[in-house]
mmCIF file of C-alpha atoms in Angstrom:
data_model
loop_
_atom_site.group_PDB
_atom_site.id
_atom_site.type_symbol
_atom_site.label_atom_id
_atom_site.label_comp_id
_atom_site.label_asym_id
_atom_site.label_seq_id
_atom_site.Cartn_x
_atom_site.Cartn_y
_atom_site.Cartn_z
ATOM 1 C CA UNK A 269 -36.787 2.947 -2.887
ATOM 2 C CA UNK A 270 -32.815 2.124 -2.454
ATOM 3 C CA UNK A 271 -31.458 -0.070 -5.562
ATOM 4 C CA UNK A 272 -30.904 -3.762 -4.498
ATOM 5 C CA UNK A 273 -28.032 -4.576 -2.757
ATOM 6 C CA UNK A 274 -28.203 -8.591 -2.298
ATOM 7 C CA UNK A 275 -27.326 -10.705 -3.650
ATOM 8 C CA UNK A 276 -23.526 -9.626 -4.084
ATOM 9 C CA UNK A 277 -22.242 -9.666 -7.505
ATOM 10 C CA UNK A 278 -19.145 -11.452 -7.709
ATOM 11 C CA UNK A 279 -16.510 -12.420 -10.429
ATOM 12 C CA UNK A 280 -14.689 -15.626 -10.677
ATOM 13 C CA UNK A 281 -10.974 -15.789 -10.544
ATOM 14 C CA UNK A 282 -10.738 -19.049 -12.273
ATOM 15 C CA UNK A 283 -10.855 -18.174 -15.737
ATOM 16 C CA UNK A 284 -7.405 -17.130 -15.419
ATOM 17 C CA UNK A 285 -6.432 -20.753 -14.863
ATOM 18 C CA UNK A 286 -9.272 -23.541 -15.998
ATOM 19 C CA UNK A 287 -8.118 -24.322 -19.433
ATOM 20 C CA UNK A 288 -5.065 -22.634 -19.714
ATOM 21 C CA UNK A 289 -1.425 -23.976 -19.771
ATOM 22 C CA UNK A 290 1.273 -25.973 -21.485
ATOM 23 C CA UNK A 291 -1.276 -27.499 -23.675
ATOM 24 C CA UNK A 292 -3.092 -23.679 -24.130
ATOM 25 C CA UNK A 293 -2.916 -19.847 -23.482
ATOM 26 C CA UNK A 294 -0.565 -18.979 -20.238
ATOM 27 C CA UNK A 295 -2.934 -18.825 -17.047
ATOM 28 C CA UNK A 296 -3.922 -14.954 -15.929
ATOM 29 C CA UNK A 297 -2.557 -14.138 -12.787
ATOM 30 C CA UNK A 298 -4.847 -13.556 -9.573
ATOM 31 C CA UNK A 299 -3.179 -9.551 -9.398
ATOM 32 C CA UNK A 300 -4.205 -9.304 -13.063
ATOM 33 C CA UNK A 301 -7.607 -11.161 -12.225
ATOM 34 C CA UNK A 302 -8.522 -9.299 -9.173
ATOM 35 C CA UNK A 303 -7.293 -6.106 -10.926
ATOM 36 C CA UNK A 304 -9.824 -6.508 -14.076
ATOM 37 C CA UNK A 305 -12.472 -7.097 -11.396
ATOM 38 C CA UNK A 306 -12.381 -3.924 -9.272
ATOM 39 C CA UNK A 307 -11.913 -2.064 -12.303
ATOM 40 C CA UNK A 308 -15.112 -3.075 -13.987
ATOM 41 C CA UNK A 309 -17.921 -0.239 -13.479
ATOM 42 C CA UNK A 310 -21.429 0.152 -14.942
ATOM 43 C CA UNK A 311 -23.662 3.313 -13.804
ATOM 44 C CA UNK A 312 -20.990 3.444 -10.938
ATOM 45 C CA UNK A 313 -21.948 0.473 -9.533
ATOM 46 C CA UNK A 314 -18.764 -2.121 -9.339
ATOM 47 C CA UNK A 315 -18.302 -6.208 -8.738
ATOM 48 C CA UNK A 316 -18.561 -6.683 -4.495
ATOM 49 C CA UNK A 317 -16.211 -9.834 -4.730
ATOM 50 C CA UNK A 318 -14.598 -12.538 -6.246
ATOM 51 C CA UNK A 319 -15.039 -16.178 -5.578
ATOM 52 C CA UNK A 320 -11.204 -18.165 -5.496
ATOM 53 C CA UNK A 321 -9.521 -20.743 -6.807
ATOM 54 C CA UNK A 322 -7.438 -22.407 -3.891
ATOM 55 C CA UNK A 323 -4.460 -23.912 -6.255
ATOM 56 C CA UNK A 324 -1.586 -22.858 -7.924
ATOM 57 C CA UNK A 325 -1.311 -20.183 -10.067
ATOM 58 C CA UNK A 326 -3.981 -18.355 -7.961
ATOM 59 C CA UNK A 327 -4.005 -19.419 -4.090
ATOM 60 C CA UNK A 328 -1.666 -22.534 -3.131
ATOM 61 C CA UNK A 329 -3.592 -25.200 -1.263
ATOM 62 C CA UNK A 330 -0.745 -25.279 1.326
ATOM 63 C CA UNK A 331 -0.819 -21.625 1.677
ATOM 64 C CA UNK A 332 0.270 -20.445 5.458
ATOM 65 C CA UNK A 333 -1.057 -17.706 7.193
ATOM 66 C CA UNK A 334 1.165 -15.122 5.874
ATOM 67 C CA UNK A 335 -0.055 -15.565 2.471
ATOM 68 C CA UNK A 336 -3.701 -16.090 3.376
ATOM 69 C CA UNK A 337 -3.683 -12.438 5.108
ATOM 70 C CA UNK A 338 -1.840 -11.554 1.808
ATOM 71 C CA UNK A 339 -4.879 -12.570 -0.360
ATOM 72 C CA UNK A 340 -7.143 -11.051 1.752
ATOM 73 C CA UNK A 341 -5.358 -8.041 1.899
ATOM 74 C CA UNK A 342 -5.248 -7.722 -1.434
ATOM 75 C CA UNK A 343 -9.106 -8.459 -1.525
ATOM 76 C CA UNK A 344 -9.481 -5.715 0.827
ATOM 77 C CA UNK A 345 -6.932 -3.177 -1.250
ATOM 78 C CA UNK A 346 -9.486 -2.954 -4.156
ATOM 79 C CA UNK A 347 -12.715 -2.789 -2.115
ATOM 80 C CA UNK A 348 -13.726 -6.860 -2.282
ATOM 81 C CA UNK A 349 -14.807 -9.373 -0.592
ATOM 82 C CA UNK A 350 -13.420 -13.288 -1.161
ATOM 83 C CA UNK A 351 -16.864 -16.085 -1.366
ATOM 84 C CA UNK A 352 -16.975 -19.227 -2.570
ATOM 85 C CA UNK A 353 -13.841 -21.405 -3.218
ATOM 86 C CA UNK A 354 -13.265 -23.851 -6.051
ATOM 87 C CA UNK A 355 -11.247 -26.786 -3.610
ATOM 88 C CA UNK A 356 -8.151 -28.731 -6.196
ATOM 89 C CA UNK A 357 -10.227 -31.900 -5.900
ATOM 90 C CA UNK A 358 -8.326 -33.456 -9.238
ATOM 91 C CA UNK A 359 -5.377 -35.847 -9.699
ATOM 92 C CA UNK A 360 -3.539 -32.913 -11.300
ATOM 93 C CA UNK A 361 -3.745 -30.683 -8.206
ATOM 94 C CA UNK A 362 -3.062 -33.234 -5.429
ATOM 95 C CA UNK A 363 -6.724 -34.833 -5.127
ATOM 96 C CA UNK A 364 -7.811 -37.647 -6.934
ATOM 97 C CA UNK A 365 -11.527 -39.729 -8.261
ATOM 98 C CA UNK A 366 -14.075 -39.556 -5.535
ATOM 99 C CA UNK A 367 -15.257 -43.366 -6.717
ATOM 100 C CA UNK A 368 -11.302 -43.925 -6.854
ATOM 101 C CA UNK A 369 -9.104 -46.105 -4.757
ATOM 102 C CA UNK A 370 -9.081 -45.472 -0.852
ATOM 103 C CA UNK A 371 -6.020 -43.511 -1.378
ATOM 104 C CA UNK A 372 -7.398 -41.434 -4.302
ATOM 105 C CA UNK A 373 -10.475 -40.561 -2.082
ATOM 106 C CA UNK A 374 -8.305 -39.642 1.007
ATOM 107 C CA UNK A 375 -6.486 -37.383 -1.221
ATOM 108 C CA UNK A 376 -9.733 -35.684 -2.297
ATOM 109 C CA UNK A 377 -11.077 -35.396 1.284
ATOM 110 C CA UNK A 378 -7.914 -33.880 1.997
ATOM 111 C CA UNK A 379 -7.803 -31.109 -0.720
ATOM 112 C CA UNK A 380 -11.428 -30.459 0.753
ATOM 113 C CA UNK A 381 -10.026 -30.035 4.320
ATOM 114 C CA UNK A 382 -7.147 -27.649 3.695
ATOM 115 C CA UNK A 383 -9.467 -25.485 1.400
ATOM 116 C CA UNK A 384 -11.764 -25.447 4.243
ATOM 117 C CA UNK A 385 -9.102 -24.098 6.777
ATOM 118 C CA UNK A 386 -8.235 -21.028 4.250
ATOM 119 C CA UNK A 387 -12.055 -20.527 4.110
ATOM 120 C CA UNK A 388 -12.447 -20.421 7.735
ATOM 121 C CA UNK A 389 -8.732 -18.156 8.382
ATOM 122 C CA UNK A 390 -10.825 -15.881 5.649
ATOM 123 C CA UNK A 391 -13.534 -15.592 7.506
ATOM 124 C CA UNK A 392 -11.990 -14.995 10.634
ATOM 125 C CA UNK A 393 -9.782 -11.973 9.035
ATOM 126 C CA UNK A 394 -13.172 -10.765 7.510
ATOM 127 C CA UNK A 395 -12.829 -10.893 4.040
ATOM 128 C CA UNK A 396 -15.069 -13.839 3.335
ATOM 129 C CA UNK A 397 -18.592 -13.198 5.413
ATOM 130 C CA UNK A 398 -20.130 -15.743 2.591
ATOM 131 C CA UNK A 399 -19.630 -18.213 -0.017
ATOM 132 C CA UNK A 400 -19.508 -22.458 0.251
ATOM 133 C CA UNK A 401 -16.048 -24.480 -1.006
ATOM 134 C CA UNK A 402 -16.694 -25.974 -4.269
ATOM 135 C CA UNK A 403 -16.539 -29.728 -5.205
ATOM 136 C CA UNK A 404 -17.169 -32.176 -8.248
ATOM 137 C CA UNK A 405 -16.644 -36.165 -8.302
ATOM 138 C CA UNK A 406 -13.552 -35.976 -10.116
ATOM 139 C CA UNK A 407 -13.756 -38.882 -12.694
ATOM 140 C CA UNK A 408 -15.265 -38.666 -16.173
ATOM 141 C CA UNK A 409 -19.059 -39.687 -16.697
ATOM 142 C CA UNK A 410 -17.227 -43.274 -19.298
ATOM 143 C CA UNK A 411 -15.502 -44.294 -15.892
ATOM 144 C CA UNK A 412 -18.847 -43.362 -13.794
ATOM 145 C CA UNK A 413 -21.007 -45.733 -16.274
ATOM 146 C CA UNK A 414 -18.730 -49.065 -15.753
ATOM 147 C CA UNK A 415 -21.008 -49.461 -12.775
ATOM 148 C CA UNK A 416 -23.489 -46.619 -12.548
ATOM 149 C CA UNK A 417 -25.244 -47.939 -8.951
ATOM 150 C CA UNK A 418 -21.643 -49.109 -7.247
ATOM 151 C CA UNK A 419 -20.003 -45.691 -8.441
ATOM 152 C CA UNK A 420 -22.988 -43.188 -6.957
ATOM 153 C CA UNK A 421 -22.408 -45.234 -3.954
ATOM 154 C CA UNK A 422 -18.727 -44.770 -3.900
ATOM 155 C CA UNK A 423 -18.767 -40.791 -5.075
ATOM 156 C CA UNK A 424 -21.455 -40.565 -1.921
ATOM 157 C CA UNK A 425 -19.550 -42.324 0.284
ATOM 158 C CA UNK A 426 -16.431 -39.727 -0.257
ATOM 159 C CA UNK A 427 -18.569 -36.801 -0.600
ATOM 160 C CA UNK A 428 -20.105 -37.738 2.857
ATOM 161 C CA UNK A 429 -16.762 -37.717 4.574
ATOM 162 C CA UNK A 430 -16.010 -34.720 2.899
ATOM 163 C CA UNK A 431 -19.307 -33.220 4.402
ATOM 164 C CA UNK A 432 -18.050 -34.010 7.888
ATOM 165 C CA UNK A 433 -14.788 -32.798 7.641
ATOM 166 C CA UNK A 434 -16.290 -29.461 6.133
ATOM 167 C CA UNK A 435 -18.854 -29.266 9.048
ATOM 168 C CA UNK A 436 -15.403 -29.156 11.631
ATOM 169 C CA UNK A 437 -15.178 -25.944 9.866
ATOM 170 C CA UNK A 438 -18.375 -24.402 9.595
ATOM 171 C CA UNK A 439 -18.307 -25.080 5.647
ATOM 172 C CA UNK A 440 -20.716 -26.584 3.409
ATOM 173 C CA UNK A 441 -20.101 -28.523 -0.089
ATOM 174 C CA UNK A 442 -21.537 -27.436 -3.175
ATOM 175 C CA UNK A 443 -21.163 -29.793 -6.096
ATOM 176 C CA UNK A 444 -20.762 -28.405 -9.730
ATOM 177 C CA UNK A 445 -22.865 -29.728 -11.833
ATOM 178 C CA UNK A 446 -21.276 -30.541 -15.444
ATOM 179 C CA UNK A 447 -21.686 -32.745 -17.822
ATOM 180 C CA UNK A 448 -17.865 -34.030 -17.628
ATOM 181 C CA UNK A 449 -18.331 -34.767 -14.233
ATOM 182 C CA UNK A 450 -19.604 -38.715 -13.129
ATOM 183 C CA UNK A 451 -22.147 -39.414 -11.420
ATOM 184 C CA UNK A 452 -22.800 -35.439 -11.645
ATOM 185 C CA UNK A 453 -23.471 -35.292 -15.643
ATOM 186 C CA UNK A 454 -27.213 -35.803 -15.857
ATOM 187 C CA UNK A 455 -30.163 -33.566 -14.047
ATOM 188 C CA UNK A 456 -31.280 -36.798 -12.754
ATOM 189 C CA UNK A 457 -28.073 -38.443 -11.732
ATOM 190 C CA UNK A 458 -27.066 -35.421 -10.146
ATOM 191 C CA UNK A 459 -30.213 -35.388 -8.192
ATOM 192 C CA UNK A 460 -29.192 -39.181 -6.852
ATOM 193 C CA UNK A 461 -25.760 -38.367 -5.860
ATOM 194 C CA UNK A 462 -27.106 -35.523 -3.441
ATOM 195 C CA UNK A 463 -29.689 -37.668 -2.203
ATOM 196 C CA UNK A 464 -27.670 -40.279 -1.630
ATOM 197 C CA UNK A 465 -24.634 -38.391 0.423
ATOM 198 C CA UNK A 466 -27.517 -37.265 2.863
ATOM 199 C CA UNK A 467 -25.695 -34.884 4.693
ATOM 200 C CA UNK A 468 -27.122 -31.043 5.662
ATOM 201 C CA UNK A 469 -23.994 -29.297 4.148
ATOM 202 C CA UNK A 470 -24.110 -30.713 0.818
ATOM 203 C CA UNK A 471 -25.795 -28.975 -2.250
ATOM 204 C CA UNK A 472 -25.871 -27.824 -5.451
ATOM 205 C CA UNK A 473 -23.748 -25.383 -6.935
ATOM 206 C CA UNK A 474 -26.131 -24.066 -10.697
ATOM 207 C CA UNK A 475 -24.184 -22.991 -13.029
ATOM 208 C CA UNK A 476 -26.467 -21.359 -16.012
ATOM 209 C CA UNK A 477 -23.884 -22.844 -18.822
ATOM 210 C CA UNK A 478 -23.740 -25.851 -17.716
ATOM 211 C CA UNK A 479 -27.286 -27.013 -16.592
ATOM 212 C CA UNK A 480 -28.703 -25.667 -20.015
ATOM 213 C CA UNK A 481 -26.329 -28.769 -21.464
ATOM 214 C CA UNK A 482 -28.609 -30.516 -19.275
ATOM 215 C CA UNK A 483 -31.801 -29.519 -21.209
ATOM 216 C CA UNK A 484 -29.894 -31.485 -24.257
ATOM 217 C CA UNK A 485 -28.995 -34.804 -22.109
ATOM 218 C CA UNK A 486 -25.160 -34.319 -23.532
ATOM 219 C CA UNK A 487 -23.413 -37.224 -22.016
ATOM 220 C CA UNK A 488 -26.904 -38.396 -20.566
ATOM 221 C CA UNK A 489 -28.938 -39.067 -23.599
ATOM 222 C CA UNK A 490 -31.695 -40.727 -21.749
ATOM 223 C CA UNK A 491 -32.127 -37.521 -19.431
ATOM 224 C CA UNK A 492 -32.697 -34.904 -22.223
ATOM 225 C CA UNK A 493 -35.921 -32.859 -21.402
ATOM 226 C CA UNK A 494 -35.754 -31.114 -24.695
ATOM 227 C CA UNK A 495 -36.831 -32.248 -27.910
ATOM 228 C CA UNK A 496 -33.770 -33.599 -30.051
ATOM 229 C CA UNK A 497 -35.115 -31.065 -33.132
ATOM 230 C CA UNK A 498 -35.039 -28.635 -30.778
ATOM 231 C CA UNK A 499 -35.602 -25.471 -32.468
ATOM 232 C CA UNK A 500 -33.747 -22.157 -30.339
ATOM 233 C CA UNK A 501 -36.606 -19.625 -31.654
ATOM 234 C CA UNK A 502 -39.383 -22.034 -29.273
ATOM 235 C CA UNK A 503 -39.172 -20.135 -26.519
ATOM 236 C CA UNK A 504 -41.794 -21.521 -24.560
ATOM 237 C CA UNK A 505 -40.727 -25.048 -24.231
ATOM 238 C CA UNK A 506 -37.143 -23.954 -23.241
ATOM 239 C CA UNK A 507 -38.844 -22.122 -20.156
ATOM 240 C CA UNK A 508 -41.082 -25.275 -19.690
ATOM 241 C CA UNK A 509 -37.683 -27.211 -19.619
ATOM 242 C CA UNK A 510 -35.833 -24.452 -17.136
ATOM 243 C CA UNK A 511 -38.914 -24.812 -15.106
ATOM 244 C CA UNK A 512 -38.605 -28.833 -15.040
ATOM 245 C CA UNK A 513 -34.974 -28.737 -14.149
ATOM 246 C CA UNK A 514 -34.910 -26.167 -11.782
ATOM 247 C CA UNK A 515 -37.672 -27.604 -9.771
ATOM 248 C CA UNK A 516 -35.739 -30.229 -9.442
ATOM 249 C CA UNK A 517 -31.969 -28.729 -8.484
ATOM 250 C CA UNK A 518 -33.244 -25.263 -7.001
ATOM 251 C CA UNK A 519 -33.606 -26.396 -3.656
ATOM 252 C CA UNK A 520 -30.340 -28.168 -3.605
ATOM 253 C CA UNK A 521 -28.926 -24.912 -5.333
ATOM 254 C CA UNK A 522 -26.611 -23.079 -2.782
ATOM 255 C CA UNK A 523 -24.473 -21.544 -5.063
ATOM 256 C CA UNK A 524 -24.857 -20.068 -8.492
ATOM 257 C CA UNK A 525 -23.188 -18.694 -11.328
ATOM 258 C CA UNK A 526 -24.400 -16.173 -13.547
ATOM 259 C CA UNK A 527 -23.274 -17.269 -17.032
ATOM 260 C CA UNK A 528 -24.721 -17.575 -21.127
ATOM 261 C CA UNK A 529 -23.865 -20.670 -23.422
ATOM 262 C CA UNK A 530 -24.563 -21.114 -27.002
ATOM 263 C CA UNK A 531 -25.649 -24.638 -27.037
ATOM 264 C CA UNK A 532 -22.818 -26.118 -27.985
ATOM 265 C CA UNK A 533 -19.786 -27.910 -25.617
ATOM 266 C CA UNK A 534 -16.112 -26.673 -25.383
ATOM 267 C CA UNK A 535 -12.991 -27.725 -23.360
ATOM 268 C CA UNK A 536 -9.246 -26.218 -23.641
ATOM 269 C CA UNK A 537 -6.301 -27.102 -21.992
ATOM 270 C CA UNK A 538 -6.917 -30.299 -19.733
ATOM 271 C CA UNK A 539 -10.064 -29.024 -19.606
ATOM 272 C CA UNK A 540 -12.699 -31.750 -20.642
ATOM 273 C CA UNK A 541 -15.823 -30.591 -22.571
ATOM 274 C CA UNK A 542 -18.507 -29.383 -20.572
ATOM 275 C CA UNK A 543 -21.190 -26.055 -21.259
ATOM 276 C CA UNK A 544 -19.691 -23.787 -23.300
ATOM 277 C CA UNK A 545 -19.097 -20.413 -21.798
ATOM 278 C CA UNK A 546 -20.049 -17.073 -23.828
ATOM 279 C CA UNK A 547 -19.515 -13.958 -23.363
ATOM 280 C CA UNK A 548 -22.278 -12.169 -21.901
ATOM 281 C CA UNK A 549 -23.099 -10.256 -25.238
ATOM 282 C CA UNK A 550 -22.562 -13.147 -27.033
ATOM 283 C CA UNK A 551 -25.485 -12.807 -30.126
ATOM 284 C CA UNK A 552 -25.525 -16.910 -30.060
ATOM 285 C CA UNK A 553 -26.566 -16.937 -26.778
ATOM 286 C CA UNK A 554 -29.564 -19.506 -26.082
ATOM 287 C CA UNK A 555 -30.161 -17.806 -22.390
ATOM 288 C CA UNK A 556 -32.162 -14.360 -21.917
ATOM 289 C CA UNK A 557 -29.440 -14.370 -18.791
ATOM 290 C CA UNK A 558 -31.758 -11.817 -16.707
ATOM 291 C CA UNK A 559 -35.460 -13.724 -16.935
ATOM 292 C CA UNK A 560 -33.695 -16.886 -16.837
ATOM 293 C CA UNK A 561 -32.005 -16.602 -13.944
ATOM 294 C CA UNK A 562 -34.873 -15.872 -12.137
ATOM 295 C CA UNK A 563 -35.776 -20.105 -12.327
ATOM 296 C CA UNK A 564 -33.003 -20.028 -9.941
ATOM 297 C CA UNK A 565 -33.481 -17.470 -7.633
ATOM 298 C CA UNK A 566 -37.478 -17.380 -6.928
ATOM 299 C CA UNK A 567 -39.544 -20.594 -6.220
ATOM 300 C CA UNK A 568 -41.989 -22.256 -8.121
ATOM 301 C CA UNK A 569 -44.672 -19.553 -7.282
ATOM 302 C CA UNK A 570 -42.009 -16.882 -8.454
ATOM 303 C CA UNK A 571 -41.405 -15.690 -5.028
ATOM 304 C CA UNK A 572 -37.334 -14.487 -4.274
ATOM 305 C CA UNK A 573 -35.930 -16.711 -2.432
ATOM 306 C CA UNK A 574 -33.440 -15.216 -1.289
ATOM 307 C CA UNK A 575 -31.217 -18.212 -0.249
ATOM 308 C CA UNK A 576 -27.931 -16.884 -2.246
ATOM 309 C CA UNK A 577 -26.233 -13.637 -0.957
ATOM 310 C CA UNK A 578 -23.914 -13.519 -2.980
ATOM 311 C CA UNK A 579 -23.837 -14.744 -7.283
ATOM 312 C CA UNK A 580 -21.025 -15.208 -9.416
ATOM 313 C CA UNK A 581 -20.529 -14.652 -13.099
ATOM 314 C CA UNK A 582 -18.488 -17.593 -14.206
ATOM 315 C CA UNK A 583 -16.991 -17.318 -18.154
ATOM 316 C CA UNK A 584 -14.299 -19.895 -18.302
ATOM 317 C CA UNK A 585 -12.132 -21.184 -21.314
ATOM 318 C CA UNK A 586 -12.551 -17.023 -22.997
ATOM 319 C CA UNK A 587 -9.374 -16.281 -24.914
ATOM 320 C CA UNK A 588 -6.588 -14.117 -22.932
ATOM 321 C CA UNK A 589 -7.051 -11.149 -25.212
ATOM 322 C CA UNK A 590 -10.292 -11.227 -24.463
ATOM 323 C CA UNK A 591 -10.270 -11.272 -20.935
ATOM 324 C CA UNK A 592 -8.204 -8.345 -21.145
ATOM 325 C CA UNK A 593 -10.517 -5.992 -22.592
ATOM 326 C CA UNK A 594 -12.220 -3.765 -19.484
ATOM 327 C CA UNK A 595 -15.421 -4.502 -21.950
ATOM 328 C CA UNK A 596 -15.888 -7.575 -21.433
ATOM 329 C CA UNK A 597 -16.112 -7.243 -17.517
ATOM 330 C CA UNK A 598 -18.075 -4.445 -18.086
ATOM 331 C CA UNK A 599 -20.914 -6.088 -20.598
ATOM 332 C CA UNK A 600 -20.701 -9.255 -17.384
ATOM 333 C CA UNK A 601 -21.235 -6.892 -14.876
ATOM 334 C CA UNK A 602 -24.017 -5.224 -16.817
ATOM 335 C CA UNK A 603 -25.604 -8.183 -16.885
ATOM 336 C CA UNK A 604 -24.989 -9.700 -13.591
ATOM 337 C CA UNK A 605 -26.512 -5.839 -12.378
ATOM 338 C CA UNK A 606 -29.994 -6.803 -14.591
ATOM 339 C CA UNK A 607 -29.898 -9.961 -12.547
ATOM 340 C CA UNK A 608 -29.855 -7.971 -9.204
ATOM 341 C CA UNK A 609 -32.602 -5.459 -10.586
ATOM 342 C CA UNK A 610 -35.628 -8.185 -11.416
ATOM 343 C CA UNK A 611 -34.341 -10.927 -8.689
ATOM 344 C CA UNK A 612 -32.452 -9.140 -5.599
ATOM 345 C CA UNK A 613 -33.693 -7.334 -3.069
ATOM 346 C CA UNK A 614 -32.410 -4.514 -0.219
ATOM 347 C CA UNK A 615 -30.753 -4.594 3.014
ATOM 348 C CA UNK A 616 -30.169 -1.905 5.054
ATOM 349 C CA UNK A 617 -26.302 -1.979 6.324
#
């Protein structure tokens, strides 16, 4: 029987620029990034791709063609493929609040159009033959609860022209949910906001950090599935909890990230607290990352579902020393491989 080869294993590019800066650690650049990525190898098997952030250091938004076909050269050079891209949907990068002013909203619809051109040149060249463009609401959950009902409405409302300007392209949305995102920082709440855009290329985009924050109703007390004594060692009733919350999200989910957390929240640079990322050996890590992805990527009758054909490990906020040691991408890929093993499957090329 040939090894699985689906989903594709895939590294992110961002943590060589989310929470780094004046304020932090110089950002990584995308050489360096793609360059720790194709070098990472366990039992000869190596990452397939890398999923993009379209912004400055990395990939300018206004990139033309010339330095599109650069990326995906460069891509191509080490043997990868480009998938999902993060869109600059923040005030910082040239977007602004999705329950903001009309102007603020036509500047996040915009940032959402341009990185939905460089997806589709991407695809055309042949680099990119998966992968969604990734959104949030762009406005902290304080700002969101001013007017909980009028603000979903609002962060719909933008994220359903967003939708249609994607679907010009061929693209669909996936919003990140995290708890320092409104209208997005609650299971529940994040469930609403979907449901409410009501659009066919909208989903969810599960990241394993961040939805085990979640579990503990951070920033969304009256949403926490586990007890408040929660006790790490009770295994059992965090599966019962995974199982709660992913019946809920999985089939939004059209993205996910392979990641660990230790239970605890973290932010750096500009970066606003949300799940904190470990390192995939990390000893305080609450996730068995393997078994638990699997809540993810089989149903509720633990069939594969094989929606996802590509996953990507996402460790963001790591220190730069760290991300420079070949182990770490190693120990990653090692565990994104396990992931493959009990939840992928074959295709022949």
């Amino acid at each position: 029987m040939p090894e699985n080869n689906y989903p594709k294993l895939h590294n992110a590019s961002w943590p060589g620029v989310v929470g780094k800066g004046p304020d932090s650690e110089p950002p990584l650049s995308i050489d360096t990034m793609i360059e720790l990525t194709a070098n990472a190898e366990v039992d000869g098997v190596k990452f397939d791709g890398f999923d993009l952030f379209v912004a400055d250091p990395h990939l300018d938004i206004d990139s033309n063609d010339d330095a599109i076909k650069k990326m995906a050269d460069k891509a191509r050079s080490k043997n990868l493929e480009i998938g999902s891209l993060v869109a600059p949907v923040w005030a910082g990068t040239g977007g602004g609040s999705a329950m903001g002013s009309r102007e603020e909203r036509n500047q996040f619809i915009t940032q959402v159009k341009k990185a939905c051109e460089i997806g589709k040149k991407l695809r055309d060249i042949g680099v990119r033959p998966n992968g969604v463009i990734r959104i949030d609401s762009s406005v902290d959950p304080s700002s969101w609860a001013a007017d909980p009902a009028g603000n979903t409405k609002l962060i719909a409302q933008t994220f359903r022209e967003a939708c249609d300007v994607a679907a010009d392209y061929g693209e669909a949305l996936a919003a990140e949910g995290e708890i320092c995102w409104g209208g997005m920082h609650g299971w529940k709440t994040m469930v609403n906001t979907l449901e409410a855009v009501d659009r066919p290329n909208i989903g969810f985009q599960a990241d394993m950090a961040h939805t085990l924050l979640y579990l503990l109703g951070y920033n969304k007390e009256d949403e926490r599935i586990l007890p408040k004594d929660f006790d790490w060692n009770d295994r059992a009733t965090l599966t019962e909890g995974l199982k709660t919350l992913t019946a809920a999200l999985r089939p939004w989910t059209i993205d996910f990230h392979v990641a660990q957390n230790d239970g605890t929240v973290f932010g750096s640079g500009s970066h606003d607290k949300t799940g904190r990322h470990c390192q995939a050996s990390d000893p305080n890590g609450k996730l068995d990352i393997a078994v638990d992805a699997g809540h993810w990527l089989r149903d509720e009758n633990g069939n594969l579902t094989k929606k996802l054909r590509h996953i990507c490990w996402d460790g963001c906020m790591f220190p730069n020393d760290v991300m420079m040691q070949p182990k770490t991408w190693n120990d990653i890929l090692g565990a994104m491989i396990k992931v493959r093993q009990q939840h992928g499957w074959y295709e022949a090329p």
